[in-house]
């Protein structure tokens, strides 16, 4: 019977038929049809160890919470115990990127024959670099979606007009992707995203979801990519605004040459400037 100690969703799930629960995954979460048991989260006081004698599995958590696996016929008994102050069923989890796409109104923009997927757009990311071998940044034929990768932290062949870092073209990246092993790949294009931040940011912006069969694609999965790994010639020092300005300049100039609209992400910043309350 319904109890005020239990959340409404759990009460509803307990009153539902097996067929009704199977039809609604949120109702069925926590129920094991084979063992006829319920997994629940409880807030409690005192001692619960005696419940083990009833065949109840107990996992004690901090701050007087516990996870119990209770035979279905004992749910009301456990709920009525004075030690139990609250009981709820577990909830299904999902990847947050799906929810983020939904609340950002991205999904409606990608519906129908006129769906917007970033075709013809250049997305530049000034960050910690990228895992250029990741499937989400490759086309279905395995070739790279990255048109250029400028790693400012690697000395070698900077872009024309600049004096730091090394520029790698799409052709060079494709050659590296075709290498027989990672050692030879990174010998050809040694740029790495050691923190993973730039890879994550670019995945949100433009990953095509190939690594997850389309389930985790980004906002503009058909856009072309421009990657700039911000860096300093001194590996012991942090990047400076001078490198940031050059990165932005390079991205804007590149988009003008390509004659493509540019979407530019900057994940670096600082807090210099006046901080008094009078300006």
Short mmCIF file of N, CA, C and O in Angstrom, two decimals, residues 6 8 15 34 36-37 56-57 71 73 83 136 140 185 195 197 212 219 230 232 235 238 242:
data_model
loop_
_atom_site.label_atom_id
_atom_site.label_comp_id
_atom_site.label_asym_id
_atom_site.label_seq_id
_atom_site.Cartn_x
_atom_site.Cartn_y
_atom_site.Cartn_z
N UNK A 6 7.62 6.76 1.35
CA UNK A 6 8.15 6.44 0.03
C UNK A 6 7.84 7.57 -0.94
O UNK A 6 6.78 8.19 -0.87
N UNK A 8 6.65 9.27 -4.42
CA UNK A 8 5.47 8.95 -5.21
C UNK A 8 5.77 7.98 -6.35
O UNK A 8 4.96 7.11 -6.67
N UNK A 15 2.50 -0.23 -7.35
CA UNK A 15 1.10 -0.49 -7.66
C UNK A 15 0.89 -0.89 -9.12
O UNK A 15 -0.16 -1.43 -9.47
N UNK A 34 13.45 -11.51 -12.20
CA UNK A 34 13.87 -12.88 -11.97
C UNK A 34 13.88 -13.22 -10.47
O UNK A 34 13.39 -14.27 -10.05
N UNK A 36 12.52 -11.22 -8.15
CA UNK A 36 11.39 -10.55 -7.50
C UNK A 36 11.87 -9.66 -6.35
O UNK A 36 11.37 -9.72 -5.22
N UNK A 37 12.87 -8.84 -6.66
CA UNK A 37 13.41 -7.93 -5.64
C UNK A 37 13.41 -6.50 -6.15
O UNK A 37 13.39 -6.25 -7.36
N UNK A 56 17.81 -9.57 3.03
CA UNK A 56 17.95 -8.25 2.42
C UNK A 56 19.43 -7.88 2.33
O UNK A 56 20.16 -8.00 3.32
N UNK A 57 19.84 -7.48 1.15
CA UNK A 57 21.23 -7.05 0.95
C UNK A 57 21.34 -5.58 1.33
O UNK A 57 20.53 -4.75 0.88
N UNK A 71 13.37 -8.28 -1.10
CA UNK A 71 12.34 -9.10 -1.72
C UNK A 71 11.02 -8.34 -1.78
O UNK A 71 10.65 -7.63 -0.85
N UNK A 73 7.96 -8.96 -1.42
CA UNK A 73 6.93 -9.13 -0.40
C UNK A 73 7.31 -8.47 0.93
O UNK A 73 6.47 -8.38 1.84
N UNK A 83 13.32 2.61 11.81
CA UNK A 83 14.67 2.99 11.37
C UNK A 83 14.65 3.65 9.99
O UNK A 83 15.57 4.40 9.65
N UNK A 136 35.41 10.63 -33.98
CA UNK A 136 34.44 11.72 -34.13
C UNK A 136 34.96 12.87 -34.97
O UNK A 136 34.18 13.72 -35.41
N UNK A 140 33.56 9.16 -42.67
CA UNK A 140 33.25 7.73 -42.69
C UNK A 140 34.32 6.92 -43.40
O UNK A 140 34.49 5.73 -43.13
N UNK A 185 52.52 7.04 -36.30
CA UNK A 185 51.55 8.13 -36.47
C UNK A 185 52.05 9.40 -35.83
O UNK A 185 52.08 10.47 -36.45
N UNK A 195 45.79 17.08 -21.97
CA UNK A 195 44.76 17.25 -20.93
C UNK A 195 43.40 16.73 -21.35
O UNK A 195 42.56 16.41 -20.51
N UNK A 197 41.12 18.48 -22.76
CA UNK A 197 40.11 19.54 -22.73
C UNK A 197 39.70 19.97 -24.13
O UNK A 197 38.50 20.10 -24.44
N UNK A 212 30.37 6.55 -31.24
CA UNK A 212 29.22 5.99 -30.53
C UNK A 212 28.03 5.77 -31.42
O UNK A 212 26.89 5.84 -30.96
N UNK A 219 27.15 19.59 -31.85
CA UNK A 219 26.19 20.55 -32.39
C UNK A 219 26.29 20.63 -33.91
O UNK A 219 25.27 20.70 -34.61
N UNK A 230 47.13 26.11 -28.21
CA UNK A 230 47.83 27.27 -27.66
C UNK A 230 49.07 26.81 -26.91
O UNK A 230 49.02 25.83 -26.16
N UNK A 232 53.43 27.82 -25.56
CA UNK A 232 54.51 28.75 -25.28
C UNK A 232 55.82 28.05 -25.62
O UNK A 232 55.98 26.87 -25.32
N UNK A 235 58.20 25.34 -22.28
CA UNK A 235 57.21 24.39 -21.79
C UNK A 235 56.88 24.54 -20.32
O UNK A 235 55.87 24.02 -19.85
N UNK A 238 53.14 29.22 -18.92
CA UNK A 238 51.78 29.16 -19.43
C UNK A 238 51.66 29.97 -20.72
O UNK A 238 52.46 30.89 -20.97
N UNK A 242 49.79 37.04 -26.10
CA UNK A 242 50.41 37.21 -27.42
C UNK A 242 50.18 35.98 -28.30
O UNK A 242 49.94 36.10 -29.50
#
